[in-house]
């Protein structure tokens, strides 16, 4: 070994505690200013590919730079390349709201710098998380047996896609206990309108077959089509192992019939996972809970507080009805992770509930949001968004130039220009007119929505759910749509 140089030491921390306090205040000021001026910025970034990279030096700095330079580059380099998800004119995809308490909690989480791989690695991280997930069971009227204090349990994942992936892994593990067939013979079912994460998760989990089940006129999965597909696969010697249903699909917020799907799943021993990534938050209001009828019969469930609950990304709540079904599939116990509390079995080690080992303190922001707004504040926000979406739907349905293309049970409205007649040429013209409206609205910089396709035809999705959106912005949106329509 080379001789050790006793002069070599770590570099000093970049800031003294006082400098950190000063720059921390500057950053909080910067964020507050950004939120104050966000309305004056165009919602979507207009930069071209490569523009932002061209502003960055070709190589990393050899020498340290002062913090002032970093701060200045937020406005010079970053803001021009930002599409503003927190803008009141945000109607694209689904919302991904943050909120002041959530952002502050994330700063604390970064300051603490924990990796909660085991209960013992930071007991507060695990216990606050379990407790928040149990709170949500009550707030959203989910089954009591999903509580960590009962046989089930909740865990925060980074995304709904991660949650669906581990549900598929658990499903595969359970099916392997009753069948000697390899995973390549296992079948996962979901609706043709399900989020792509189901198909991706099934591929990653090694399922041999993924069947996209037909939907009805409301774009919800047809239980009869599911039952027929399962029967056909059993007849062909395959192993039906998983079904994913969706409460609030990405395309149109269609609601699959959870109870009818659960009955088929129970009959054929399929793991039944429900994806309510966006619509789950609405269940905090009792008037939406009929959409999750039958939820007590399913094996797992995911919804994203990071979409519509004012908790900033990433925070995805995942529940299993039986925790052993998940941990049996994911637990591995190397000697360096063993400890007295885990061995005694009286603590939760969330590393066995997810694919990665390490995990951030995400529950802190959920806790702070729930305390800062209370359930009543979140209910009020949801109802406000739903009311504004229904008002937009009303305007569209009263105007003969437009047609609404799907039911709108929550706060997403999907519409298109009405075709002059039933001919393909008239539908093609309506497609072009619909695409032109989306382009005009998005180019305005005042609002941003998602052009999409449904049944092969152009539609526009308007997702109302940004916490800053108010009726004046809805009026502005309506004016933009109306003026761009022929
Ligand atoms: N499932 C549904 C129904 C969604 O709408 C989305 C995203 O919009 C997802 C899953 C994926 O969410 P995530 O980005 O958290 O993986």
Short mmCIF file of C-alpha atoms and ligand atoms in Angstrom, two decimals:
data_model
loop_
_atom_site.label_atom_id
_atom_site.label_comp_id
_atom_site.label_asym_id
_atom_site.label_seq_id
_atom_site.Cartn_x
_atom_site.Cartn_y
_atom_site.Cartn_z
CA UNK A 1 0.00 0.00 0.00
CA UNK A 2 1.18 3.52 -0.78
CA UNK A 3 2.25 5.70 2.12
CA UNK A 4 -0.65 7.59 3.74
CA UNK A 5 -0.32 11.38 3.63
CA UNK A 6 -1.25 12.68 7.14
CA UNK A 7 -1.94 16.13 5.63
CA UNK A 8 -4.96 14.86 3.66
CA UNK A 9 -8.23 15.89 5.33
CA UNK A 10 -11.84 16.31 4.23
CA UNK A 11 -12.71 19.64 2.62
CA UNK A 12 -14.63 21.96 4.94
CA UNK A 13 -18.42 21.84 4.70
CA UNK A 14 -19.25 24.32 1.98
CA UNK A 15 -21.00 26.73 4.34
CA UNK A 16 -20.70 27.66 7.98
CA UNK A 17 -23.94 27.28 9.96
CA UNK A 18 -24.51 31.03 9.64
CA UNK A 19 -23.95 31.01 5.89
CA UNK A 20 -26.34 28.08 5.63
CA UNK A 21 -28.97 30.05 7.55
CA UNK A 22 -28.49 33.06 5.25
CA UNK A 23 -28.59 31.08 2.01
CA UNK A 24 -31.46 29.00 3.31
CA UNK A 25 -33.48 32.18 3.78
CA UNK A 26 -32.51 33.28 0.26
CA UNK A 27 -33.77 29.99 -1.14
CA UNK A 28 -37.05 30.18 0.74
CA UNK A 29 -37.40 33.75 -0.57
CA UNK A 30 -36.64 32.52 -4.07
CA UNK A 31 -39.33 29.84 -3.87
CA UNK A 32 -41.88 32.28 -2.39
CA UNK A 33 -41.07 34.81 -5.16
CA UNK A 34 -41.39 32.06 -7.76
CA UNK A 35 -44.83 31.12 -6.48
CA UNK A 36 -45.84 34.80 -6.42
CA UNK A 37 -44.77 35.44 -10.02
CA UNK A 38 -45.67 32.05 -11.48
CA UNK A 39 -48.81 33.42 -13.13
CA UNK A 40 -46.69 35.80 -15.19
CA UNK A 41 -44.69 32.93 -16.70
CA UNK A 42 -45.87 30.89 -19.72
CA UNK A 43 -47.10 27.55 -18.39
CA UNK A 44 -45.06 25.42 -20.79
CA UNK A 45 -41.38 25.97 -21.42
CA UNK A 46 -40.66 27.16 -24.95
CA UNK A 47 -37.03 26.05 -25.01
CA UNK A 48 -35.82 23.80 -27.80
CA UNK A 49 -34.01 20.50 -27.24
CA UNK A 50 -30.43 21.17 -26.17
CA UNK A 51 -31.01 24.85 -25.22
CA UNK A 52 -30.51 24.20 -21.50
CA UNK A 53 -27.46 22.01 -21.90
CA UNK A 54 -25.90 24.71 -24.06
CA UNK A 55 -25.99 26.99 -21.01
CA UNK A 56 -23.97 24.53 -18.91
CA UNK A 57 -20.16 24.36 -18.93
CA UNK A 58 -18.76 21.36 -20.76
CA UNK A 59 -16.95 20.06 -17.65
CA UNK A 60 -17.57 19.98 -13.91
CA UNK A 61 -15.77 22.75 -11.96
CA UNK A 62 -12.35 21.88 -10.57
CA UNK A 63 -12.53 24.66 -7.98
CA UNK A 64 -15.39 25.48 -5.58
CA UNK A 65 -17.87 28.19 -6.58
CA UNK A 66 -19.67 30.61 -4.26
CA UNK A 67 -23.33 29.94 -3.54
CA UNK A 68 -24.31 33.27 -5.17
CA UNK A 69 -23.43 31.77 -8.57
CA UNK A 70 -25.66 28.77 -7.93
CA UNK A 71 -28.58 30.96 -6.94
CA UNK A 72 -28.16 33.22 -9.97
CA UNK A 73 -28.24 30.22 -12.30
CA UNK A 74 -31.69 29.23 -11.08
CA UNK A 75 -33.12 32.18 -13.01
CA UNK A 76 -30.61 32.10 -15.86
CA UNK A 77 -30.50 28.37 -16.62
CA UNK A 78 -33.36 26.58 -14.91
CA UNK A 79 -36.50 28.74 -15.06
CA UNK A 80 -36.50 29.10 -18.87
CA UNK A 81 -36.49 25.31 -19.12
CA UNK A 82 -39.26 24.77 -16.59
CA UNK A 83 -42.81 23.77 -17.45
CA UNK A 84 -44.69 25.10 -14.49
CA UNK A 85 -46.70 22.31 -12.87
CA UNK A 86 -47.66 24.66 -10.02
CA UNK A 87 -49.14 27.27 -12.42
CA UNK A 88 -52.86 28.02 -12.03
CA UNK A 89 -53.20 27.34 -15.77
CA UNK A 90 -52.01 23.74 -15.32
CA UNK A 91 -54.64 21.40 -16.79
CA UNK A 92 -52.29 18.82 -18.34
CA UNK A 93 -51.83 15.12 -17.47
CA UNK A 94 -52.93 15.02 -13.83
CA UNK A 95 -51.93 17.60 -11.22
CA UNK A 96 -48.82 17.12 -9.08
CA UNK A 97 -49.44 19.71 -6.43
CA UNK A 98 -46.98 20.81 -3.85
CA UNK A 99 -47.81 23.08 -0.93
CA UNK A 100 -45.79 25.20 1.52
CA UNK A 101 -45.89 22.70 4.41
CA UNK A 102 -44.96 19.86 2.09
CA UNK A 103 -41.98 21.71 0.63
CA UNK A 104 -40.75 22.66 4.11
CA UNK A 105 -41.11 19.07 5.31
CA UNK A 106 -39.06 17.87 2.36
CA UNK A 107 -36.34 20.36 3.30
CA UNK A 108 -36.32 18.93 6.83
CA UNK A 109 -36.19 15.42 5.42
CA UNK A 110 -33.13 16.41 3.35
CA UNK A 111 -31.56 18.08 6.37
CA UNK A 112 -32.00 14.99 8.49
CA UNK A 113 -30.58 12.94 5.65
CA UNK A 114 -31.95 9.59 6.80
CA UNK A 115 -31.99 6.30 4.95
CA UNK A 116 -34.81 4.33 6.54
CA UNK A 117 -33.85 0.89 5.41
CA UNK A 118 -34.73 -0.69 8.77
CA UNK A 119 -36.82 0.36 11.72
CA UNK A 120 -33.57 0.60 13.71
CA UNK A 121 -32.00 2.85 11.05
CA UNK A 122 -34.38 5.59 12.17
CA UNK A 123 -37.42 4.54 14.17
CA UNK A 124 -39.26 7.87 13.68
CA UNK A 125 -39.18 7.46 9.90
CA UNK A 126 -40.90 4.08 10.03
CA UNK A 127 -43.36 4.80 12.82
CA UNK A 128 -44.58 8.13 11.42
CA UNK A 129 -45.02 6.43 8.05
CA UNK A 130 -47.05 3.52 9.45
CA UNK A 131 -49.16 5.94 11.45
CA UNK A 132 -49.86 8.22 8.46
CA UNK A 133 -50.85 5.26 6.33
CA UNK A 134 -53.24 4.15 9.07
CA UNK A 135 -54.69 7.68 9.27
CA UNK A 136 -55.37 7.56 5.53
CA UNK A 137 -57.30 4.29 5.94
CA UNK A 138 -59.78 6.16 8.12
CA UNK A 139 -59.76 9.35 6.04
CA UNK A 140 -60.48 7.56 2.76
CA UNK A 141 -62.76 4.91 4.26
CA UNK A 142 -60.46 2.07 3.24
CA UNK A 143 -60.85 -1.35 4.91
CA UNK A 144 -59.77 -1.45 8.55
CA UNK A 145 -57.86 -4.68 8.01
CA UNK A 146 -55.39 -2.73 5.82
CA UNK A 147 -54.03 -0.97 8.89
CA UNK A 148 -50.51 -1.79 10.01
CA UNK A 149 -52.03 -2.53 13.40
CA UNK A 150 -54.08 -5.32 11.75
CA UNK A 151 -52.98 -7.99 9.27
CA UNK A 152 -52.45 -5.64 6.36
CA UNK A 153 -50.48 -2.47 6.07
CA UNK A 154 -49.51 0.60 4.13
CA UNK A 155 -46.16 1.82 2.88
CA UNK A 156 -45.03 4.86 0.91
CA UNK A 157 -43.52 4.05 -2.46
CA UNK A 158 -41.89 6.49 -4.86
CA UNK A 159 -44.57 6.11 -7.49
CA UNK A 160 -47.74 4.25 -8.36
CA UNK A 161 -45.71 2.36 -10.95
CA UNK A 162 -43.39 1.05 -8.21
CA UNK A 163 -46.41 0.01 -6.14
CA UNK A 164 -48.03 -1.82 -9.03
CA UNK A 165 -44.74 -3.53 -9.80
CA UNK A 166 -44.39 -4.92 -6.27
CA UNK A 167 -48.07 -5.98 -6.29
CA UNK A 168 -47.28 -7.99 -9.42
CA UNK A 169 -44.23 -9.53 -7.74
CA UNK A 170 -46.39 -10.56 -4.77
CA UNK A 171 -49.02 -11.96 -7.15
CA UNK A 172 -46.39 -14.02 -8.95
CA UNK A 173 -45.06 -15.32 -5.62
CA UNK A 174 -48.53 -16.33 -4.45
CA UNK A 175 -49.36 -18.06 -7.74
CA UNK A 176 -46.07 -19.96 -7.57
CA UNK A 177 -47.18 -21.44 -4.23
CA UNK A 178 -50.15 -23.17 -5.86
CA UNK A 179 -48.74 -23.92 -9.30
CA UNK A 180 -45.58 -25.56 -10.53
CA UNK A 181 -45.76 -23.62 -13.80
CA UNK A 182 -43.05 -21.01 -14.42
CA UNK A 183 -43.85 -17.27 -14.41
CA UNK A 184 -43.79 -17.31 -18.21
CA UNK A 185 -47.08 -19.26 -18.05
CA UNK A 186 -48.68 -16.73 -15.71
CA UNK A 187 -51.22 -14.23 -16.96
CA UNK A 188 -51.88 -10.68 -15.77
CA UNK A 189 -55.15 -8.97 -16.78
CA UNK A 190 -56.02 -5.32 -16.82
CA UNK A 191 -58.25 -3.06 -18.87
CA UNK A 192 -57.29 -1.68 -22.23
CA UNK A 193 -57.56 1.74 -20.55
CA UNK A 194 -55.25 0.91 -17.63
CA UNK A 195 -52.08 2.90 -17.09
CA UNK A 196 -49.05 1.57 -18.95
CA UNK A 197 -47.37 0.88 -15.59
CA UNK A 198 -49.43 -2.32 -15.22
CA UNK A 199 -48.10 -3.79 -18.44
CA UNK A 200 -44.59 -2.57 -17.68
CA UNK A 201 -44.71 -3.97 -14.14
CA UNK A 202 -45.94 -7.33 -15.44
CA UNK A 203 -43.07 -7.45 -17.92
CA UNK A 204 -40.54 -6.56 -15.23
CA UNK A 205 -42.05 -9.15 -12.87
CA UNK A 206 -41.64 -11.81 -15.55
CA UNK A 207 -45.28 -12.52 -16.42
CA UNK A 208 -45.47 -14.40 -19.70
CA UNK A 209 -48.80 -12.94 -20.82
CA UNK A 210 -50.55 -9.61 -20.29
CA UNK A 211 -54.15 -9.39 -21.49
CA UNK A 212 -55.78 -6.03 -22.03
CA UNK A 213 -59.48 -6.58 -21.39
CA UNK A 214 -62.17 -4.86 -23.41
CA UNK A 215 -63.96 -1.88 -21.95
CA UNK A 216 -67.61 -0.81 -22.11
CA UNK A 217 -69.08 2.43 -23.46
CA UNK A 218 -67.92 4.27 -20.31
CA UNK A 219 -64.36 2.93 -20.86
CA UNK A 220 -64.55 0.71 -17.77
CA UNK A 221 -63.31 -2.89 -17.79
CA UNK A 222 -66.02 -5.41 -18.70
CA UNK A 223 -66.20 -8.15 -16.04
CA UNK A 224 -67.79 -10.58 -18.50
CA UNK A 225 -64.85 -10.12 -20.88
CA UNK A 226 -62.46 -10.66 -17.97
CA UNK A 227 -64.25 -13.84 -16.90
CA UNK A 228 -64.16 -15.21 -20.47
CA UNK A 229 -60.45 -14.45 -20.83
CA UNK A 230 -59.67 -16.21 -17.53
CA UNK A 231 -61.70 -19.27 -18.59
CA UNK A 232 -59.95 -19.41 -21.96
CA UNK A 233 -56.52 -19.18 -20.33
CA UNK A 234 -57.34 -21.90 -17.82
CA UNK A 235 -58.49 -24.07 -20.71
CA UNK A 236 -55.16 -23.43 -22.45
CA UNK A 237 -53.20 -24.53 -19.36
CA UNK A 238 -52.01 -21.04 -18.41
CA UNK A 239 -52.02 -19.68 -14.84
CA UNK A 240 -54.22 -16.59 -14.35
CA UNK A 241 -52.45 -14.80 -11.49
CA UNK A 242 -53.18 -11.06 -11.37
CA UNK A 243 -55.87 -8.57 -12.26
CA UNK A 244 -55.45 -4.82 -12.05
CA UNK A 245 -58.50 -2.61 -11.96
CA UNK A 246 -58.47 1.17 -12.03
CA UNK A 247 -60.53 3.71 -10.15
CA UNK A 248 -60.02 6.78 -12.33
CA UNK A 249 -58.12 5.78 -15.49
CA UNK A 250 -55.51 8.11 -16.88
CA UNK A 251 -57.27 8.46 -20.22
CA UNK A 252 -60.72 9.50 -19.04
CA UNK A 253 -61.04 8.70 -15.26
CA UNK A 254 -63.21 5.68 -16.02
CA UNK A 255 -63.99 3.53 -12.99
CA UNK A 256 -63.67 -0.23 -13.32
CA UNK A 257 -66.26 -2.25 -11.37
CA UNK A 258 -64.17 -3.22 -8.35
CA UNK A 259 -66.70 -5.54 -6.73
CA UNK A 260 -67.53 -7.52 -9.88
CA UNK A 261 -63.81 -7.80 -10.68
CA UNK A 262 -63.08 -8.91 -7.12
CA UNK A 263 -65.65 -11.69 -7.37
CA UNK A 264 -63.89 -13.10 -10.44
CA UNK A 265 -60.50 -12.65 -8.77
CA UNK A 266 -61.60 -14.52 -5.66
CA UNK A 267 -63.14 -17.36 -7.66
CA UNK A 268 -59.94 -17.91 -9.64
CA UNK A 269 -57.37 -16.97 -6.96
CA UNK A 270 -56.11 -13.92 -8.84
CA UNK A 271 -54.28 -11.22 -6.92
CA UNK A 272 -56.48 -8.14 -7.33
CA UNK A 273 -54.71 -4.77 -7.32
CA UNK A 274 -56.55 -1.45 -7.56
CA UNK A 275 -54.87 1.58 -9.08
CA UNK A 276 -56.52 4.80 -7.87
CA UNK A 277 -53.40 6.89 -8.45
CA UNK A 278 -55.27 10.12 -9.14
CA UNK A 279 -58.85 9.54 -7.94
CA UNK A 280 -57.90 8.05 -4.56
CA UNK A 281 -57.66 11.51 -3.01
CA UNK A 282 -61.34 12.17 -3.85
CA UNK A 283 -62.34 9.40 -1.41
CA UNK A 284 -61.72 11.83 1.42
CA UNK A 285 -65.20 13.11 0.43
CA UNK A 286 -67.93 10.57 1.26
CA UNK A 287 -69.88 11.42 -1.92
CA UNK A 288 -67.21 9.76 -4.12
CA UNK A 289 -66.81 6.54 -2.14
CA UNK A 290 -69.39 4.58 -4.12
CA UNK A 291 -66.69 4.43 -6.82
CA UNK A 292 -64.61 2.14 -4.60
CA UNK A 293 -67.46 -0.22 -3.77
CA UNK A 294 -65.98 -3.68 -3.15
CA UNK A 295 -62.57 -2.38 -2.11
CA UNK A 296 -62.63 -4.56 1.03
CA UNK A 297 -62.29 -7.61 -1.26
CA UNK A 298 -59.04 -6.67 -3.00
CA UNK A 299 -55.44 -7.63 -2.23
CA UNK A 300 -53.66 -4.34 -2.82
CA UNK A 301 -54.32 -0.70 -3.59
CA UNK A 302 -52.36 2.39 -4.56
CA UNK A 303 -53.11 6.09 -4.69
CA UNK A 304 -50.81 9.08 -5.04
CA UNK A 305 -50.94 11.85 -2.43
CA UNK A 306 -48.36 13.41 -4.78
CA UNK A 307 -50.99 13.96 -7.42
CA UNK A 308 -53.98 15.68 -5.85
CA UNK A 309 -53.36 15.87 -2.09
CA UNK A 310 -50.87 18.76 -2.01
CA UNK A 311 -47.97 16.49 -1.07
CA UNK A 312 -45.13 17.06 -3.47
CA UNK A 313 -43.63 14.24 -5.49
CA UNK A 314 -42.70 11.59 -4.48
CA UNK A 315 -45.34 10.08 -2.23
CA UNK A 316 -47.39 7.10 -3.33
CA UNK A 317 -49.48 5.23 -0.74
CA UNK A 318 -49.57 1.48 -1.25
CA UNK A 319 -51.64 -0.96 0.82
CA UNK A 320 -51.80 -4.70 1.07
CA UNK A 321 -54.61 -6.62 2.73
CA UNK A 322 -52.16 -9.21 4.05
CA UNK A 323 -48.67 -7.96 4.77
CA UNK A 324 -47.08 -11.43 4.78
CA UNK A 325 -48.13 -11.89 1.14
CA UNK A 326 -45.88 -8.97 0.24
CA UNK A 327 -42.99 -9.52 2.61
CA UNK A 328 -42.81 -13.26 1.80
CA UNK A 329 -42.17 -12.23 -1.80
CA UNK A 330 -39.63 -9.50 -1.06
CA UNK A 331 -37.76 -10.39 2.14
CA UNK A 332 -34.09 -11.25 2.08
CA UNK A 333 -32.13 -11.12 5.34
CA UNK A 334 -28.39 -10.64 4.91
CA UNK A 335 -26.43 -10.76 8.17
CA UNK A 336 -25.43 -7.08 8.05
CA UNK A 337 -29.09 -6.02 8.27
CA UNK A 338 -30.03 -8.25 11.21
CA UNK A 339 -30.77 -6.61 14.54
CA UNK A 340 -32.56 -7.40 17.75
CA UNK A 341 -35.80 -5.55 17.04
CA UNK A 342 -36.20 -7.00 13.55
CA UNK A 343 -35.37 -10.51 14.74
CA UNK A 344 -37.96 -10.19 17.50
CA UNK A 345 -40.53 -9.43 14.78
CA UNK A 346 -42.12 -6.51 16.57
CA UNK A 347 -41.13 -3.72 14.17
CA UNK A 348 -41.78 -2.99 10.49
CA UNK A 349 -38.77 -3.04 8.19
CA UNK A 350 -40.06 -1.30 5.09
CA UNK A 351 -37.13 -2.51 2.99
CA UNK A 352 -39.14 -5.76 2.74
CA UNK A 353 -42.12 -3.90 1.28
CA UNK A 354 -40.35 -2.39 -1.74
CA UNK A 355 -37.65 -3.09 -4.34
CA UNK A 356 -34.96 -0.62 -3.19
CA UNK A 357 -33.23 -0.96 0.15
CA UNK A 358 -32.91 2.74 0.95
CA UNK A 359 -35.86 5.04 1.48
CA UNK A 360 -36.38 8.71 2.25
CA UNK A 361 -38.44 10.21 5.06
CA UNK A 362 -41.46 10.83 2.81
CA UNK A 363 -44.03 10.51 5.58
CA UNK A 364 -42.96 13.81 7.12
CA UNK A 365 -44.50 15.84 4.27
CA UNK A 366 -47.67 13.77 4.38
CA UNK A 367 -47.93 14.38 8.13
CA UNK A 368 -47.40 18.12 7.76
CA UNK A 369 -49.90 18.43 4.92
CA UNK A 370 -52.58 16.50 6.82
CA UNK A 371 -52.00 18.66 9.91
CA UNK A 372 -51.74 21.96 8.05
CA UNK A 373 -54.95 21.61 6.00
CA UNK A 374 -56.86 19.09 8.05
CA UNK A 375 -59.17 16.64 6.31
CA UNK A 376 -61.65 19.49 5.94
CA UNK A 377 -59.19 21.60 3.93
CA UNK A 378 -58.41 18.74 1.55
CA UNK A 379 -62.12 17.98 1.14
CA UNK A 380 -62.75 21.63 0.35
CA UNK A 381 -60.01 21.65 -2.30
CA UNK A 382 -61.28 18.46 -3.94
CA UNK A 383 -64.85 19.75 -4.06
CA UNK A 384 -63.70 23.07 -5.49
CA UNK A 385 -61.80 21.34 -8.30
CA UNK A 386 -64.63 18.96 -9.05
CA UNK A 387 -67.14 21.85 -9.12
CA UNK A 388 -64.96 23.84 -11.55
CA UNK A 389 -64.56 20.77 -13.80
CA UNK A 390 -68.32 20.18 -13.80
CA UNK A 391 -68.90 23.85 -14.69
CA UNK A 392 -66.53 23.48 -17.65
CA UNK A 393 -68.36 20.32 -18.70
CA UNK A 394 -71.63 22.25 -18.52
CA UNK A 395 -70.26 24.97 -20.78
CA UNK A 396 -68.98 22.41 -23.28
CA UNK A 397 -72.22 20.46 -23.34
CA UNK A 398 -74.28 23.61 -23.94
CA UNK A 399 -72.16 24.55 -26.96
CA UNK A 400 -73.03 22.60 -30.11
CA UNK A 401 -69.45 22.87 -31.43
CA UNK A 402 -68.22 20.41 -28.79
CA UNK A 403 -69.02 16.99 -27.47
CA UNK A 404 -67.96 15.44 -24.19
CA UNK A 405 -66.49 12.03 -24.92
CA UNK A 406 -66.52 10.32 -21.53
CA UNK A 407 -68.19 10.46 -18.14
CA UNK A 408 -66.46 12.92 -15.80
CA UNK A 409 -66.98 11.66 -12.25
CA UNK A 410 -64.06 13.61 -10.75
CA UNK A 411 -62.21 16.66 -12.08
CA UNK A 412 -61.07 15.53 -15.53
CA UNK A 413 -63.14 16.58 -18.55
CA UNK A 414 -62.47 15.04 -21.98
CA UNK A 415 -64.01 16.61 -25.07
CA UNK A 416 -63.60 17.03 -28.80
CA UNK A 417 -65.04 19.06 -31.62
CA UNK A 418 -68.31 17.65 -32.86
CA UNK A 419 -68.17 16.15 -36.34
CA UNK A 420 -70.59 17.70 -38.84
CA UNK A 421 -71.90 14.24 -39.71
CA UNK A 422 -71.02 10.58 -39.21
CA UNK A 423 -68.71 10.32 -42.23
CA UNK A 424 -65.00 9.56 -41.75
CA UNK A 425 -64.16 12.84 -43.53
CA UNK A 426 -66.22 14.81 -41.02
CA UNK A 427 -64.50 13.00 -38.14
CA UNK A 428 -61.10 13.72 -39.68
CA UNK A 429 -62.03 17.41 -39.85
CA UNK A 430 -63.17 17.30 -36.22
CA UNK A 431 -59.83 15.69 -35.28
CA UNK A 432 -57.94 18.54 -36.95
CA UNK A 433 -60.13 21.15 -35.28
CA UNK A 434 -59.63 19.48 -31.88
CA UNK A 435 -55.85 19.32 -32.33
CA UNK A 436 -55.86 22.99 -33.38
CA UNK A 437 -57.67 24.03 -30.18
CA UNK A 438 -55.14 22.16 -28.04
CA UNK A 439 -52.26 23.80 -29.89
CA UNK A 440 -53.79 27.28 -29.61
CA UNK A 441 -54.45 26.95 -25.87
CA UNK A 442 -51.00 25.55 -25.18
CA UNK A 443 -49.28 28.19 -27.32
CA UNK A 444 -51.07 30.95 -25.39
CA UNK A 445 -48.88 30.32 -22.35
CA UNK A 446 -51.94 30.95 -20.17
CA UNK A 447 -53.10 27.37 -19.86
CA UNK A 448 -51.70 23.95 -20.62
CA UNK A 449 -53.80 20.90 -21.40
CA UNK A 450 -53.24 17.48 -22.91
CA UNK A 451 -54.20 16.54 -26.46
CA UNK A 452 -54.88 12.82 -26.56
CA UNK A 453 -56.68 10.06 -28.45
CA UNK A 454 -59.73 8.03 -27.54
CA UNK A 455 -60.99 5.25 -29.80
CA UNK A 456 -58.58 6.52 -32.43
CA UNK A 457 -60.00 10.06 -32.44
CA UNK A 458 -58.47 13.31 -31.17
CA UNK A 459 -59.65 14.53 -27.80
CA UNK A 460 -58.56 17.11 -25.25
CA UNK A 461 -58.10 16.23 -21.58
CA UNK A 462 -58.61 19.07 -19.11
CA UNK A 463 -57.49 18.01 -15.63
CA UNK A 464 -58.63 20.57 -13.09
CA UNK A 465 -56.63 20.07 -9.92
CA UNK A 466 -53.83 22.58 -9.54
CA UNK A 467 -54.31 24.13 -6.10
CA UNK A 468 -53.88 27.69 -7.48
CA UNK A 469 -56.57 27.28 -10.16
CA UNK A 470 -59.65 29.41 -9.56
CA UNK A 471 -62.77 30.36 -11.46
CA UNK A 472 -61.10 33.31 -13.18
CA UNK A 473 -58.56 30.90 -14.71
CA UNK A 474 -61.42 28.60 -15.73
CA UNK A 475 -63.10 31.56 -17.46
CA UNK A 476 -59.82 32.31 -19.21
CA UNK A 477 -59.52 28.68 -20.31
CA UNK A 478 -63.07 28.64 -21.62
CA UNK A 479 -62.42 31.84 -23.59
CA UNK A 480 -59.27 30.33 -25.13
CA UNK A 481 -61.09 27.12 -26.09
CA UNK A 482 -64.08 28.97 -27.40
CA UNK A 483 -62.09 31.44 -29.50
CA UNK A 484 -59.91 28.70 -30.99
CA UNK A 485 -62.92 26.61 -32.04
CA UNK A 486 -64.41 27.01 -35.48
N1 LIG B 1 -51.85 4.96 -12.60
C1 LIG B 1 -52.66 5.93 -13.02
C2 LIG B 1 -54.15 5.69 -13.07
C3 LIG B 1 -52.13 7.18 -13.38
O1 LIG B 1 -52.94 8.14 -13.83
C4 LIG B 1 -50.73 7.37 -13.32
C5 LIG B 1 -50.13 8.64 -13.71
O2 LIG B 1 -50.76 9.57 -14.13
C6 LIG B 1 -49.94 6.32 -12.86
C7 LIG B 1 -50.52 5.13 -12.52
C8 LIG B 1 -48.45 6.45 -12.75
O3 LIG B 1 -48.14 7.20 -11.63
P1 LIG B 1 -46.63 7.33 -11.12
O4 LIG B 1 -46.02 8.42 -11.94
O5 LIG B 1 -46.75 7.67 -9.67
O6 LIG B 1 -45.96 6.03 -11.36
#
